[in-house]
Amino acid sequence: KELGIDLVKFNNATPYPGTSLYNTAKRENRLNIQGLYENFYTISAFAENPFRKIPFSYVPEGNTEEEIRNDILYSHFAFYFSFNRIKKIFKQPTKGLKFNYEGTGKIIDILKEIMRRMPSMSVVGLMLAVKFFQLFVSVLTKKNTSLTMGEFVKLFTDLKKGNEIGTQINDKN
């Protein structure tokens, strides 16, 4: 956060053939290849359908897929769900995260472009809402996560106060 980074990715470890991680996963008998490497997808925790999860290709000993998935989702949530970031989206809707808007710059053209993207954005928003609800249930039931309810609630109290919240990820480790 101190560096002013606009974009981060939190990925699950994916042991591609020819890498030392692949050799480690194979040696530990923890390599999970499905089909023609169909589950070798580094952003599966974030991009997959929450109702048809993609099994990880590698889960380190002492972890579970759901714990890793929840940590990745929480990290995305903590980084992107901040008052200043949300404010920037509304103040500068054509900047950041490759909006790729090419037009006159008139508000009506910008609104047309947003409306054109609304169906796909709605589906993505719904899928993310389901994932974060699942994360909330995991925190609430204390299953598949080391997060406490206090840490989860702090995200919302910091947002309400207008604070940046991503720094608590580093504080946790």
Short mmCIF file of C-alpha atoms in Angstrom, two decimals:
data_model
loop_
_atom_site.label_atom_id
_atom_site.label_comp_id
_atom_site.label_asym_id
_atom_site.label_seq_id
_atom_site.Cartn_x
_atom_site.Cartn_y
_atom_site.Cartn_z
CA LYS A 1 0.00 0.00 0.00
CA GLU A 2 2.84 2.38 0.81
CA LEU A 3 4.11 2.00 -2.76
CA GLY A 4 0.80 3.12 -4.27
CA ILE A 5 0.43 -0.07 -6.30
CA ASP A 6 -2.80 -0.16 -8.33
CA LEU A 7 -2.91 -3.86 -9.15
CA VAL A 8 -1.86 -7.02 -7.34
CA LYS A 9 -2.45 -10.71 -7.96
CA PHE A 10 -2.58 -13.36 -5.28
CA ASN A 11 -2.19 -16.81 -6.84
CA ASN A 12 -2.21 -20.40 -5.72
CA ALA A 13 1.12 -22.15 -6.24
CA THR A 14 1.00 -24.02 -9.54
CA PRO A 15 3.81 -26.51 -10.22
CA TYR A 16 4.43 -26.29 -13.95
CA PRO A 17 6.51 -29.11 -15.47
CA GLY A 18 10.21 -28.34 -15.47
CA THR A 19 10.09 -26.17 -12.35
CA SER A 20 11.51 -26.97 -8.93
CA LEU A 21 7.99 -26.69 -7.47
CA TYR A 22 6.86 -29.42 -9.88
CA ASN A 23 9.73 -31.65 -8.71
CA THR A 24 8.88 -30.92 -5.06
CA ALA A 25 5.18 -31.67 -5.57
CA LYS A 26 6.03 -34.91 -7.37
CA ARG A 27 8.56 -35.96 -4.71
CA GLU A 28 6.02 -35.23 -1.93
CA ASN A 29 3.35 -37.15 -3.86
CA ARG A 30 1.16 -34.04 -3.75
CA LEU A 31 0.97 -33.37 -7.49
CA ASN A 32 -2.63 -33.41 -8.73
CA ILE A 33 -2.82 -33.43 -12.53
CA GLN A 34 -6.32 -33.52 -13.98
CA GLY A 35 -6.81 -34.24 -17.67
CA LEU A 36 -4.30 -32.42 -19.83
CA TYR A 37 -3.16 -30.13 -17.01
CA GLU A 38 -6.65 -28.59 -16.94
CA ASN A 39 -6.30 -27.64 -13.27
CA PHE A 40 -2.96 -25.85 -13.72
CA TYR A 41 -4.59 -22.48 -13.32
CA THR A 42 -2.80 -19.95 -11.12
CA ILE A 43 -5.82 -17.72 -10.54
CA SER A 44 -8.41 -20.43 -10.02
CA ALA A 45 -9.33 -19.32 -6.49
CA PHE A 46 -10.36 -15.93 -7.81
CA ALA A 47 -11.61 -16.73 -11.32
CA GLU A 48 -13.37 -20.08 -10.90
CA ASN A 49 -17.10 -20.60 -10.59
CA PRO A 50 -17.83 -20.79 -6.82
CA PHE A 51 -20.18 -23.72 -7.45
CA ARG A 52 -17.70 -25.72 -9.57
CA LYS A 53 -14.32 -25.26 -7.99
CA ILE A 54 -11.18 -26.23 -9.86
CA PRO A 55 -9.02 -28.60 -7.77
CA PHE A 56 -5.57 -27.18 -7.12
CA SER A 57 -2.66 -28.88 -8.83
CA TYR A 58 -0.64 -28.66 -5.62
CA VAL A 59 -1.50 -28.16 -1.97
CA PRO A 60 1.51 -27.92 0.37
CA GLU A 61 1.60 -30.22 3.37
CA GLY A 62 -0.18 -28.72 6.38
CA ASN A 63 -2.65 -26.77 4.22
CA THR A 64 -5.99 -27.47 2.61
CA GLU A 65 -7.38 -26.18 -0.66
CA GLU A 66 -10.11 -24.27 1.15
CA GLU A 67 -7.63 -22.60 3.52
CA ILE A 68 -5.53 -21.44 0.59
CA ARG A 69 -8.62 -20.33 -1.34
CA ASN A 70 -9.86 -18.34 1.66
CA ASP A 71 -6.46 -16.70 2.19
CA ILE A 72 -6.33 -15.69 -1.49
CA LEU A 73 -9.87 -14.28 -1.42
CA TYR A 74 -9.23 -12.41 1.82
CA SER A 75 -6.03 -10.93 0.38
CA HIS A 76 -7.87 -9.68 -2.72
CA PHE A 77 -10.68 -8.34 -0.58
CA ALA A 78 -8.34 -6.57 1.82
CA PHE A 79 -6.33 -4.98 -0.98
CA TYR A 80 -9.10 -3.87 -3.33
CA PHE A 81 -11.92 -3.09 -0.92
CA SER A 82 -10.75 0.28 0.36
CA PHE A 83 -12.42 3.65 0.57
CA ASN A 84 -9.80 5.44 -1.53
CA ARG A 85 -9.80 2.75 -4.24
CA ILE A 86 -13.61 2.78 -4.52
CA LYS A 87 -13.63 6.59 -4.54
CA LYS A 88 -11.07 6.60 -7.37
CA ILE A 89 -13.28 4.29 -9.46
CA PHE A 90 -16.18 6.72 -9.25
CA LYS A 91 -14.06 9.85 -9.73
CA GLN A 92 -12.09 8.45 -12.70
CA PRO A 93 -14.21 5.68 -14.27
CA THR A 94 -12.12 5.47 -17.45
CA LYS A 95 -8.75 5.04 -15.71
CA GLY A 96 -7.07 2.00 -14.18
CA LEU A 97 -7.58 -1.71 -14.70
CA LYS A 98 -7.68 -1.45 -18.48
CA PHE A 99 -11.05 0.16 -18.99
CA ASN A 100 -9.95 0.55 -22.64
CA TYR A 101 -12.52 3.22 -23.36
CA GLU A 102 -12.06 4.94 -26.69
CA GLY A 103 -14.58 7.68 -27.24
CA THR A 104 -15.25 11.36 -27.00
CA GLY A 105 -14.91 11.48 -23.24
CA LYS A 106 -18.43 12.82 -22.93
CA ILE A 107 -20.30 11.47 -19.95
CA ILE A 108 -23.05 10.02 -22.17
CA ASP A 109 -20.49 7.94 -24.11
CA ILE A 110 -18.91 6.73 -20.88
CA LEU A 111 -22.33 5.74 -19.52
CA LYS A 112 -23.14 3.86 -22.75
CA GLU A 113 -19.91 1.90 -22.43
CA ILE A 114 -20.64 1.08 -18.80
CA MET A 115 -24.17 -0.07 -19.73
CA ARG A 116 -22.76 -2.25 -22.51
CA ARG A 117 -20.55 -4.00 -19.98
CA MET A 118 -23.21 -4.23 -17.27
CA PRO A 119 -24.38 -7.84 -17.95
CA SER A 120 -20.88 -9.33 -17.74
CA MET A 121 -19.95 -7.10 -14.81
CA SER A 122 -23.11 -8.25 -13.02
CA VAL A 123 -22.20 -11.92 -13.44
CA VAL A 124 -18.67 -11.30 -12.17
CA GLY A 125 -20.04 -9.25 -9.27
CA LEU A 126 -22.49 -11.99 -8.34
CA MET A 127 -19.78 -14.67 -8.44
CA LEU A 128 -17.49 -12.55 -6.26
CA ALA A 129 -20.33 -11.87 -3.83
CA VAL A 130 -20.93 -15.62 -3.50
CA LYS A 131 -17.21 -16.23 -2.91
CA PHE A 132 -16.96 -13.57 -0.25
CA PHE A 133 -20.13 -14.87 1.40
CA GLN A 134 -18.51 -18.32 1.48
CA LEU A 135 -15.42 -16.72 3.04
CA PHE A 136 -17.63 -15.03 5.64
CA VAL A 137 -19.29 -18.38 6.48
CA SER A 138 -15.84 -19.99 6.84
CA VAL A 139 -14.77 -17.23 9.23
CA LEU A 140 -18.06 -17.45 11.13
CA THR A 141 -17.85 -21.23 11.52
CA LYS A 142 -14.06 -21.16 12.03
CA LYS A 143 -13.57 -23.75 9.28
CA ASN A 144 -10.88 -23.71 6.60
CA THR A 145 -9.40 -20.40 7.72
CA SER A 146 -7.16 -18.97 10.40
CA LEU A 147 -8.90 -15.58 10.14
CA THR A 148 -10.77 -14.40 13.17
CA MET A 149 -14.11 -12.65 13.04
CA GLY A 150 -12.35 -9.56 14.43
CA GLU A 151 -9.94 -9.46 11.48
CA PHE A 152 -12.80 -9.88 9.02
CA VAL A 153 -14.97 -7.21 10.65
CA LYS A 154 -11.98 -4.84 10.75
CA LEU A 155 -12.16 -4.67 6.95
CA PHE A 156 -15.56 -3.03 7.18
CA THR A 157 -14.81 -0.75 10.12
CA ASP A 158 -11.68 0.53 8.36
CA LEU A 159 -13.67 1.10 5.17
CA LYS A 160 -16.29 3.07 7.10
CA LYS A 161 -13.54 5.22 8.64
CA GLY A 162 -12.01 5.77 5.20
CA ASN A 163 -8.76 4.02 6.09
CA GLU A 164 -6.69 1.88 3.79
CA ILE A 165 -7.04 -1.71 4.90
CA GLY A 166 -4.51 -3.80 3.00
CA THR A 167 -1.76 -3.23 5.55
CA GLN A 168 -3.33 -5.68 7.96
CA ILE A 169 -2.34 -8.55 5.67
CA ASN A 170 1.31 -7.84 6.46
CA ASP A 171 0.52 -7.33 10.14
CA LYS A 172 -1.01 -10.82 10.28
CA ASN A 173 2.13 -12.62 9.08
#
